[in-house]
Short mmCIF file of C-alpha atoms in Angstrom, two decimals:
data_model
loop_
_atom_site.label_atom_id
_atom_site.label_comp_id
_atom_site.label_asym_id
_atom_site.label_seq_id
_atom_site.Cartn_x
_atom_site.Cartn_y
_atom_site.Cartn_z
CA UNK Y 1 -18.90 94.77 62.61
CA UNK Y 2 -20.18 94.56 58.65
CA UNK Y 3 -18.61 96.31 55.70
CA UNK Y 4 -19.55 97.44 52.62
CA UNK Y 5 -17.98 93.86 50.98
CA UNK Y 6 -20.87 92.35 53.41
CA UNK Y 7 -23.93 94.15 51.58
CA UNK Y 8 -22.08 93.92 48.43
CA UNK Y 9 -22.40 89.99 48.88
CA UNK Y 10 -26.23 90.21 49.46
CA UNK Y 11 -26.82 92.27 46.71
CA UNK Y 12 -29.03 89.44 44.32
CA UNK Y 13 -29.94 90.82 40.48
CA UNK Y 14 -33.36 92.82 40.56
CA UNK Y 15 -33.41 93.23 44.51
CA UNK Y 16 -35.22 95.91 46.03
CA UNK Y 17 -33.03 98.00 48.79
CA UNK Y 18 -33.42 100.40 51.71
CA UNK Y 19 -31.37 102.30 54.40
CA UNK Y 20 -31.60 103.26 58.12
CA UNK Y 21 -29.64 106.00 59.59
CA UNK Y 22 -29.64 106.60 63.03
CA UNK Y 23 -29.54 110.15 64.81
CA UNK Y 24 -27.58 110.56 67.76
CA UNK Y 25 -26.77 106.88 67.55
CA UNK Y 26 -23.91 106.79 70.22
CA UNK Y 27 -26.32 108.60 72.72
CA UNK Y 28 -28.74 106.33 73.34
CA UNK Y 29 -26.13 104.36 74.96
CA UNK Y 30 -26.15 104.76 78.82
CA UNK Y 31 -22.80 104.11 80.56
CA UNK Y 32 -23.08 102.53 83.77
CA UNK Y 33 -23.03 104.37 86.86
CA UNK Y 34 -19.27 102.90 88.33
CA UNK Y 35 -17.92 103.22 85.33
CA UNK Y 36 -18.60 106.94 83.95
CA UNK Y 37 -15.76 107.96 86.44
CA UNK Y 38 -13.41 106.76 83.31
CA UNK Y 39 -14.97 109.27 80.99
CA UNK Y 40 -14.53 112.83 82.57
CA UNK Y 41 -13.18 115.38 81.09
CA UNK Y 42 -13.15 119.72 82.58
CA UNK Y 43 -14.09 122.38 80.36
CA UNK Y 44 -13.91 126.11 81.81
CA UNK Y 45 -12.61 124.37 85.00
CA UNK Y 46 -15.41 123.08 85.41
CA UNK Y 47 -15.66 118.83 85.65
CA UNK Y 48 -17.99 116.94 83.18
CA UNK Y 49 -18.59 113.06 82.80
CA UNK Y 50 -20.24 111.42 80.41
CA UNK Y 51 -23.73 109.70 80.81
CA UNK Y 52 -24.01 108.14 77.31
CA UNK Y 53 -20.95 106.60 74.81
CA UNK Y 54 -19.24 109.45 73.69
CA UNK Y 55 -18.13 110.13 69.91
CA UNK Y 56 -14.37 109.70 69.75
CA UNK Y 57 -13.67 107.16 71.87
CA UNK Y 58 -11.89 104.23 70.39
CA UNK Y 59 -14.30 101.77 71.59
CA UNK Y 60 -17.25 103.42 70.66
CA UNK Y 61 -17.86 102.02 67.70
CA UNK Y 62 -17.44 98.14 69.07
CA UNK Y 63 -19.35 98.63 72.05
CA UNK Y 64 -22.65 100.21 69.54
CA UNK Y 65 -21.84 97.20 67.05
CA UNK Y 66 -21.97 94.44 69.49
CA UNK Y 67 -25.86 96.05 70.84
CA UNK Y 68 -27.11 96.28 67.51
CA UNK Y 69 -25.88 92.56 66.94
CA UNK Y 70 -29.35 91.18 68.83
CA UNK Y 71 -31.54 93.72 66.97
CA UNK Y 72 -30.77 92.91 63.52
CA UNK Y 73 -30.62 88.93 64.65
CA UNK Y 74 -34.49 89.35 65.69
CA UNK Y 75 -34.74 91.14 62.12
CA UNK Y 76 -33.27 88.24 60.32
CA UNK Y 77 -35.57 85.08 62.32
CA UNK Y 78 -38.30 86.70 60.67
CA UNK Y 79 -36.49 86.73 57.31
CA UNK Y 80 -35.71 90.11 56.83
CA UNK Y 81 -32.30 90.34 55.15
CA UNK Y 82 -29.92 93.18 56.98
CA UNK Y 83 -26.87 94.53 57.66
CA UNK Y 84 -25.11 97.19 59.85
CA UNK Y 85 -21.73 99.16 59.73
CA UNK Y 86 -22.31 101.12 62.62
CA UNK Y 87 -24.80 103.43 62.53
CA UNK Y 88 -25.80 102.63 59.05
CA UNK Y 89 -28.45 100.01 58.03
CA UNK Y 90 -29.19 97.95 54.59
CA UNK Y 91 -31.81 96.60 54.38
CA UNK Y 92 -32.91 93.95 51.40
CA UNK Y 93 -35.66 92.18 49.52
CA UNK Y 94 -36.37 90.40 46.35
CA UNK Y 95 -39.66 92.21 46.03
CA UNK Y 96 -41.04 95.46 46.63
CA UNK Y 97 -43.54 94.43 48.84
CA UNK Y 98 -40.78 92.32 50.66
CA UNK Y 99 -38.33 95.20 51.27
CA UNK Y 100 -41.24 97.42 52.30
CA UNK Y 101 -42.22 95.44 55.36
CA UNK Y 102 -38.73 94.78 56.15
CA UNK Y 103 -38.39 98.39 56.03
CA UNK Y 104 -41.59 98.52 58.43
CA UNK Y 105 -40.77 95.94 60.66
CA UNK Y 106 -37.19 97.57 61.60
CA UNK Y 107 -38.23 101.13 61.91
CA UNK Y 108 -40.87 99.66 64.43
CA UNK Y 109 -38.60 97.86 66.27
CA UNK Y 110 -36.04 100.86 66.24
CA UNK Y 111 -38.07 102.72 67.73
CA UNK Y 112 -38.88 100.31 70.26
CA UNK Y 113 -35.68 100.25 71.66
CA UNK Y 114 -35.38 104.17 72.14
CA UNK Y 115 -33.26 104.67 68.84
CA UNK Y 116 -33.81 107.83 66.72
CA UNK Y 117 -33.98 107.20 63.19
CA UNK Y 118 -32.76 109.93 61.14
CA UNK Y 119 -36.02 111.26 58.74
CA UNK Y 120 -33.64 113.20 56.07
CA UNK Y 121 -30.83 110.42 55.38
CA UNK Y 122 -32.62 107.43 55.31
CA UNK Y 123 -33.91 106.12 52.29
CA UNK Y 124 -37.05 104.27 53.33
CA UNK Y 125 -39.26 103.83 50.16
CA UNK Y 126 -37.24 100.50 48.34
CA UNK Y 127 -35.15 100.91 45.17
CA UNK Y 128 -33.11 98.76 42.46
CA UNK Y 129 -30.47 101.96 43.07
CA UNK Y 130 -29.29 103.04 46.72
CA UNK Y 131 -26.47 105.71 48.14
CA UNK Y 132 -25.34 103.48 51.25
CA UNK Y 133 -21.60 104.56 53.06
CA UNK Y 134 -20.47 106.63 50.26
CA UNK Y 135 -21.28 104.20 47.22
CA UNK Y 136 -23.98 103.63 44.41
CA UNK Y 137 -25.41 99.94 44.00
CA UNK Y 138 -27.68 99.15 41.20
CA UNK Y 139 -28.89 95.63 41.36
CA UNK Y 140 -30.37 96.06 37.79
CA UNK Y 141 -27.06 96.41 36.39
CA UNK Y 142 -25.38 94.30 39.23
CA UNK Y 143 -22.79 97.28 39.73
CA UNK Y 144 -21.56 99.79 42.39
CA UNK Y 145 -19.99 102.70 41.59
CA UNK Y 146 -19.01 106.04 42.81
CA UNK Y 147 -21.13 109.27 43.05
CA UNK Y 148 -20.43 111.57 40.42
CA UNK Y 149 -19.08 114.38 43.00
CA UNK Y 150 -16.87 111.87 44.38
CA UNK Y 151 -15.95 111.17 40.96
CA UNK Y 152 -15.03 114.61 40.00
CA UNK Y 153 -13.30 114.94 43.42
CA UNK Y 154 -10.93 111.55 42.64
CA UNK Y 155 -10.13 113.02 39.55
CA UNK Y 156 -8.97 117.19 40.57
CA UNK Y 157 -6.78 115.38 43.35
CA UNK Y 158 -5.46 113.20 40.30
CA UNK Y 159 -4.88 116.07 38.51
CA UNK Y 160 -3.64 118.30 41.22
CA UNK Y 161 -0.88 115.41 41.79
CA UNK Y 162 0.11 115.38 38.12
CA UNK Y 163 0.68 118.96 37.97
CA UNK Y 164 2.85 119.38 40.59
CA UNK Y 165 6.49 119.21 40.62
CA UNK Y 166 7.23 118.60 44.19
CA UNK Y 167 4.26 117.27 46.26
CA UNK Y 168 4.83 116.97 49.92
CA UNK Y 169 5.12 112.99 50.87
CA UNK Y 170 1.89 113.83 53.34
CA UNK Y 171 -0.04 114.98 50.32
CA UNK Y 172 0.75 111.93 48.29
CA UNK Y 173 -0.20 109.43 51.33
CA UNK Y 174 -4.00 111.13 51.12
CA UNK Y 175 -4.29 110.76 47.42
CA UNK Y 176 -3.03 106.77 47.99
CA UNK Y 177 -5.90 106.89 50.76
CA UNK Y 178 -8.27 108.43 48.38
CA UNK Y 179 -7.27 106.06 45.76
CA UNK Y 180 -7.62 103.39 48.17
CA UNK Y 181 -11.21 104.50 49.52
CA UNK Y 182 -12.55 104.14 46.00
CA UNK Y 183 -11.52 100.64 45.15
CA UNK Y 184 -14.99 99.14 46.07
CA UNK Y 185 -16.63 100.79 42.69
CA UNK Y 186 -13.42 100.94 40.16
CA UNK Y 187 -12.75 98.10 38.29
CA UNK Y 188 -9.20 97.13 38.04
CA UNK Y 189 -8.25 99.92 40.49
CA UNK Y 190 -6.29 97.94 42.81
CA UNK Y 191 -3.74 97.53 39.60
CA UNK Y 192 -2.87 101.38 39.62
CA UNK Y 193 -2.06 102.62 42.69
CA UNK Y 194 1.08 100.15 43.95
CA UNK Y 195 4.31 102.62 41.64
CA UNK Y 196 2.30 105.42 43.91
CA UNK Y 197 2.69 103.36 47.07
CA UNK Y 198 6.56 102.67 46.53
CA UNK Y 199 7.41 106.23 45.66
CA UNK Y 200 6.00 107.13 49.07
CA UNK Y 201 7.84 104.60 50.92
CA UNK Y 202 10.80 105.24 49.50
CA UNK Y 203 10.58 108.90 50.08
CA UNK Y 204 9.67 108.33 53.88
CA UNK Y 205 13.19 106.11 54.20
CA UNK Y 206 14.92 108.86 52.87
CA UNK Y 207 13.19 111.48 54.72
CA UNK Y 208 13.22 110.23 58.28
CA UNK Y 209 9.67 109.24 58.11
CA UNK Y 210 8.99 113.44 57.77
CA UNK Y 211 5.72 113.61 56.17
CA UNK Y 212 6.35 117.46 55.36
CA UNK Y 213 9.39 116.34 52.90
CA UNK Y 214 8.93 117.15 49.62
CA UNK Y 215 9.24 114.15 47.01
CA UNK Y 216 9.46 113.45 43.44
CA UNK Y 217 7.11 110.72 41.41
CA UNK Y 218 8.40 108.36 38.92
CA UNK Y 219 6.72 107.75 35.66
CA UNK Y 220 5.22 104.48 36.28
CA UNK Y 221 3.19 106.60 39.38
CA UNK Y 222 2.43 109.26 36.97
CA UNK Y 223 0.70 106.85 34.50
CA UNK Y 224 -1.11 105.55 37.50
CA UNK Y 225 -2.38 108.93 38.15
CA UNK Y 226 -3.17 108.82 34.52
CA UNK Y 227 -5.22 105.95 34.42
CA UNK Y 228 -7.05 107.27 37.26
CA UNK Y 229 -7.98 110.14 35.50
CA UNK Y 230 -8.65 108.88 32.42
CA UNK Y 231 -11.25 105.95 33.89
CA UNK Y 232 -12.50 107.04 36.98
CA UNK Y 233 -15.38 109.70 35.34
CA UNK Y 234 -17.02 106.27 33.66
CA UNK Y 235 -15.72 103.43 35.97
CA UNK Y 236 -17.82 101.44 37.68
CA UNK Y 237 -17.58 97.76 39.16
CA UNK Y 238 -19.44 94.79 38.45
CA UNK Y 239 -21.06 92.61 41.37
CA UNK Y 240 -20.18 89.08 40.69
CA UNK Y 241 -21.31 86.18 43.25
CA UNK Y 242 -19.93 82.51 43.06
CA UNK Y 243 -22.24 79.71 42.54
CA UNK Y 244 -22.46 77.56 45.33
CA UNK Y 245 -23.17 73.74 44.58
CA UNK Y 246 -23.15 72.63 48.15
CA UNK Y 247 -23.61 73.55 51.78
CA UNK Y 248 -22.40 71.28 54.43
CA UNK Y 249 -23.07 71.32 58.06
CA UNK Y 250 -21.03 69.63 60.79
CA UNK Y 251 -21.71 69.19 64.27
CA UNK Y 252 -19.68 67.43 67.30
CA UNK Y 253 -20.51 65.83 71.14
CA UNK Y 254 -18.71 64.05 73.64
CA UNK Y 255 -20.04 60.67 71.79
CA UNK Y 256 -18.87 61.14 67.96
CA UNK Y 257 -19.65 63.45 64.99
CA UNK Y 258 -21.78 64.29 61.70
CA UNK Y 259 -22.01 65.83 58.73
CA UNK Y 260 -24.84 66.42 56.19
CA UNK Y 261 -25.37 68.42 53.32
CA UNK Y 262 -28.03 71.14 53.62
CA UNK Y 263 -28.57 70.99 49.23
CA UNK Y 264 -29.12 67.37 49.50
CA UNK Y 265 -30.33 65.93 52.64
CA UNK Y 266 -29.56 62.21 51.38
CA UNK Y 267 -25.75 62.95 51.60
CA UNK Y 268 -24.88 63.13 55.07
CA UNK Y 269 -22.44 60.74 57.34
CA UNK Y 270 -21.53 60.19 61.07
CA UNK Y 271 -19.00 58.52 63.59
CA UNK Y 272 -17.94 57.87 67.05
CA UNK Y 273 -14.51 59.10 68.87
CA UNK Y 274 -12.36 56.31 69.55
CA UNK Y 275 -10.51 55.97 72.49
CA UNK Y 276 -7.82 58.25 71.52
CA UNK Y 277 -9.40 61.22 70.19
CA UNK Y 278 -12.26 60.97 73.32
CA UNK Y 279 -8.67 61.63 75.71
CA UNK Y 280 -8.44 65.18 73.42
CA UNK Y 281 -10.69 68.48 73.93
CA UNK Y 282 -13.54 68.93 71.79
CA UNK Y 283 -12.17 71.50 69.68
CA UNK Y 284 -9.61 69.54 68.93
CA UNK Y 285 -11.66 66.46 68.19
CA UNK Y 286 -14.13 68.95 66.33
CA UNK Y 287 -10.81 70.31 64.03
CA UNK Y 288 -10.38 65.99 63.99
CA UNK Y 289 -13.73 66.15 61.97
CA UNK Y 290 -12.31 68.02 59.14
CA UNK Y 291 -10.88 64.87 57.50
CA UNK Y 292 -14.49 63.41 57.43
CA UNK Y 293 -15.95 66.22 56.04
CA UNK Y 294 -13.23 66.58 53.16
CA UNK Y 295 -14.13 62.62 51.90
CA UNK Y 296 -17.74 63.10 52.21
CA UNK Y 297 -17.93 64.71 48.41
CA UNK Y 298 -17.06 61.45 47.30
CA UNK Y 299 -21.01 60.86 47.40
CA UNK Y 300 -21.98 63.86 45.84
CA UNK Y 301 -19.18 63.34 42.88
CA UNK Y 302 -21.01 59.63 42.35
CA UNK Y 303 -23.91 61.33 42.27
CA UNK Y 304 -23.07 64.22 39.55
CA UNK Y 305 -19.94 62.86 37.92
CA UNK Y 306 -18.17 65.90 35.92
CA UNK Y 307 -18.76 65.75 31.97
CA UNK Y 308 -16.36 65.49 28.95
CA UNK Y 309 -14.75 68.74 28.19
CA UNK Y 310 -15.12 67.94 24.82
CA UNK Y 311 -18.17 66.57 23.44
CA UNK Y 312 -17.04 65.59 19.25
CA UNK Y 313 -13.70 64.37 17.83
CA UNK Y 314 -13.20 65.55 14.28
CA UNK Y 315 -11.53 62.87 11.68
CA UNK Y 316 -7.93 64.09 11.20
CA UNK Y 317 -7.82 62.85 7.92
CA UNK Y 318 -10.16 65.26 6.56
CA UNK Y 319 -7.33 68.13 7.65
CA UNK Y 320 -4.82 65.93 6.06
CA UNK Y 321 -7.01 66.00 2.61
CA UNK Y 322 -7.71 69.72 2.81
CA UNK Y 323 -3.76 70.31 3.19
CA UNK Y 324 -2.65 67.98 0.28
CA UNK Y 325 -4.09 71.10 -1.74
CA UNK Y 326 -1.30 73.18 -0.57
CA UNK Y 327 1.62 71.67 -3.02
CA UNK Y 328 4.09 72.16 -4.23
CA UNK Y 329 5.48 73.20 -0.98
CA UNK Y 330 8.49 75.79 -2.89
CA UNK Y 331 5.61 76.95 -4.81
CA UNK Y 332 3.00 78.33 -1.83
CA UNK Y 333 3.28 81.52 -0.47
CA UNK Y 334 4.32 82.25 2.78
CA UNK Y 335 0.76 82.71 4.00
CA UNK Y 336 0.31 79.66 3.05
CA UNK Y 337 2.98 78.16 4.03
CA UNK Y 338 3.02 79.31 7.36
CA UNK Y 339 -0.32 78.24 7.97
CA UNK Y 340 0.10 74.56 6.18
CA UNK Y 341 3.24 74.43 8.85
CA UNK Y 342 1.27 75.25 11.75
CA UNK Y 343 -1.29 72.98 11.42
CA UNK Y 344 1.01 70.05 11.09
CA UNK Y 345 3.29 71.22 13.90
CA UNK Y 346 0.29 71.14 15.90
CA UNK Y 347 -0.93 67.55 14.93
CA UNK Y 348 2.46 66.08 15.04
CA UNK Y 349 3.65 67.66 18.42
CA UNK Y 350 0.64 67.48 20.09
CA UNK Y 351 2.05 70.93 21.97
CA UNK Y 352 -0.07 74.07 23.27
CA UNK Y 353 0.46 77.01 21.14
CA UNK Y 354 2.39 78.71 24.09
CA UNK Y 355 5.12 76.24 23.13
CA UNK Y 356 5.02 76.06 19.53
CA UNK Y 357 5.64 80.05 19.51
CA UNK Y 358 8.94 79.51 21.64
CA UNK Y 359 10.57 77.11 19.07
CA UNK Y 360 14.05 78.42 18.34
CA UNK Y 361 16.06 77.90 15.39
CA UNK Y 362 19.42 79.21 17.08
CA UNK Y 363 22.43 76.54 17.04
CA UNK Y 364 21.58 74.38 19.67
CA UNK Y 365 18.06 74.51 20.40
CA UNK Y 366 17.37 73.13 16.83
CA UNK Y 367 19.06 70.29 15.95
CA UNK Y 368 18.33 68.18 12.13
CA UNK Y 369 19.03 65.07 11.11
CA UNK Y 370 17.92 63.16 8.42
CA UNK Y 371 15.35 61.39 10.20
CA UNK Y 372 13.99 64.29 12.63
CA UNK Y 373 14.17 67.95 13.90
CA UNK Y 374 14.48 68.60 17.62
CA UNK Y 375 13.73 71.70 19.46
CA UNK Y 376 15.10 72.17 22.45
CA UNK Y 377 13.59 74.88 24.98
CA UNK Y 378 15.06 77.43 25.92
CA UNK Y 379 11.80 79.14 27.94
CA UNK Y 380 9.84 78.89 30.23
CA UNK Y 381 6.51 77.27 29.38
CA UNK Y 382 3.26 75.94 31.71
CA UNK Y 383 5.04 72.84 32.36
CA UNK Y 384 7.97 74.61 33.94
CA UNK Y 385 8.70 73.75 37.30
CA UNK Y 386 11.55 73.31 39.73
CA UNK Y 387 13.68 69.97 38.92
CA UNK Y 388 11.91 68.83 35.69
CA UNK Y 389 13.40 69.22 32.53
CA UNK Y 390 10.49 69.88 29.97
CA UNK Y 391 11.40 67.28 26.82
CA UNK Y 392 12.53 68.39 23.78
CA UNK Y 393 10.15 68.99 20.69
CA UNK Y 394 10.72 66.19 17.78
CA UNK Y 395 9.11 66.38 14.61
CA UNK Y 396 9.78 62.93 12.96
CA UNK Y 397 10.28 62.04 9.17
CA UNK Y 398 7.29 60.17 8.98
CA UNK Y 399 6.93 57.68 6.17
CA UNK Y 400 3.45 60.00 4.35
CA UNK Y 401 2.62 61.33 2.08
CA UNK Y 402 5.30 64.00 0.74
CA UNK Y 403 2.05 66.39 -0.01
CA UNK Y 404 1.63 66.09 4.34
CA UNK Y 405 4.93 65.52 5.38
CA UNK Y 406 5.94 68.20 8.52
CA UNK Y 407 9.74 67.34 7.90
CA UNK Y 408 9.92 68.17 4.33
CA UNK Y 409 7.58 71.12 5.02
CA UNK Y 410 9.03 72.76 7.83
CA UNK Y 411 12.54 72.54 5.61
CA UNK Y 412 10.80 74.65 2.74
CA UNK Y 413 9.71 76.74 5.03
CA UNK Y 414 12.93 77.65 6.81
CA UNK Y 415 14.43 78.20 3.06
CA UNK Y 416 11.85 80.47 2.13
CA UNK Y 417 11.78 82.93 5.13
CA UNK Y 418 15.99 82.57 5.63
CA UNK Y 419 16.39 86.04 4.17
CA UNK Y 420 13.36 87.56 5.64
CA UNK Y 421 12.76 86.40 9.27
CA UNK Y 422 13.83 89.04 12.23
CA UNK Y 423 13.62 86.48 14.89
CA UNK Y 424 15.57 82.98 16.40
CA UNK Y 425 12.02 82.00 16.82
CA UNK Y 426 10.55 79.38 14.06
CA UNK Y 427 7.77 80.94 13.19
CA UNK Y 428 7.31 84.75 12.11
CA UNK Y 429 5.03 87.00 10.85
CA UNK Y 430 4.01 86.76 7.13
CA UNK Y 431 4.35 90.76 6.47
CA UNK Y 432 6.87 93.03 7.30
CA UNK Y 433 8.38 92.90 9.44
CA UNK Y 434 8.79 89.17 9.86
CA UNK Y 435 9.28 88.88 13.94
CA UNK Y 436 8.47 86.10 15.96
CA UNK Y 437 4.50 85.92 16.50
CA UNK Y 438 2.27 85.29 19.48
CA UNK Y 439 0.18 82.87 20.34
CA UNK Y 440 -3.29 84.42 19.30
CA UNK Y 441 -1.81 84.37 15.66
CA UNK Y 442 -0.77 81.17 15.74
CA UNK Y 443 -4.21 80.16 17.13
CA UNK Y 444 -5.91 82.02 14.32
CA UNK Y 445 -3.76 80.27 11.64
CA UNK Y 446 -4.87 77.38 13.01
CA UNK Y 447 -8.70 78.35 12.87
CA UNK Y 448 -7.87 79.21 9.24
CA UNK Y 449 -7.11 75.91 8.47
CA UNK Y 450 -10.09 74.19 10.60
CA UNK Y 451 -12.70 76.79 8.53
CA UNK Y 452 -11.07 75.93 5.07
CA UNK Y 453 -11.51 72.48 5.25
CA UNK Y 454 -15.02 72.61 7.69
#
């Protein structure tokens, strides 16, 4: 059956929405005479049997959903957009008139089939904000969020859990269930309930599965609850739909297979089964069609080759000419020397900023000779993988102008930071305490140098 996720996948920017709720939906589905004997019960010493689909039967939701599938399919054949979750139905149109016609046709069809439209629970006038399945959908802002009363209830429940010293496992489980039910309308909510779940599982293990036992929350779980109390009142979740570039349709028969691109009809391919493939079941042959379909996008690639990531390349000599103004190395401030060294390392080593921040001056990690500095990486970087040794980072002694000599600049930097640094990482902050810098600071230093010559 469709869920809220199916409805959210249909929402487009600025779309108009409406909903229909059916009254006594299960009771409109009759039970065959020969099956009624399985739905008997006794009340006040009197034997009764259901003549219609009963509430509480585990198969009732599935049965009603299957009954309504052809009804919704009939409406979709007319071009209407809809989705159904048991007796709640969602309707959409890009314009007000489209949605109004969608609702009108749907109501008319429902009534003709003997279904009862609930007048108080329906939203028959198209709107760009709709409450359905307990969530507010706004197509103008393209967000989904909890109604205010649900936000208040959820916040109060989390505060109650935070105030309690000893909580029953059953209460914590109910809190977790409420948080999970709110996830579709809370951005990043999925990141803030795992520790609660872990505490509950451990408590059940200690108490032999007794939900009435008491438990304590860990600090991590309390931080998660605190996050919910802080964020839930102004929370929402953005609706994002991936851009679909190509849609492929495939088919197969006893003779062969075919595949076509519905977005670019000129792109198509087909073939006949080999004598060996003909002996296979048709389902196996259709699965065997997949490799042909996967190789098919080559035509699309040739029609629309990827563009270069970089549209322009700047002249390195311009940067080097600017760095020559940072002289002599011994007379530079720590800030100027740090900016100069960082830019030279980026040019000479051609390494990522993540690699440069992990350069280490400890014995064994930094080896200095007359011709080069060698840095052995002792931490995992992006290129790290099993059975692969990341090559060392080398700063050679190039025969360059001494003003932009990376080797000499590195020597001067090590000397200047020898009594200041609070880290074994090569690059440290220019202000106290002189600890290791992160990749964002390193990137900012490079941008400062580039902005200086540009």
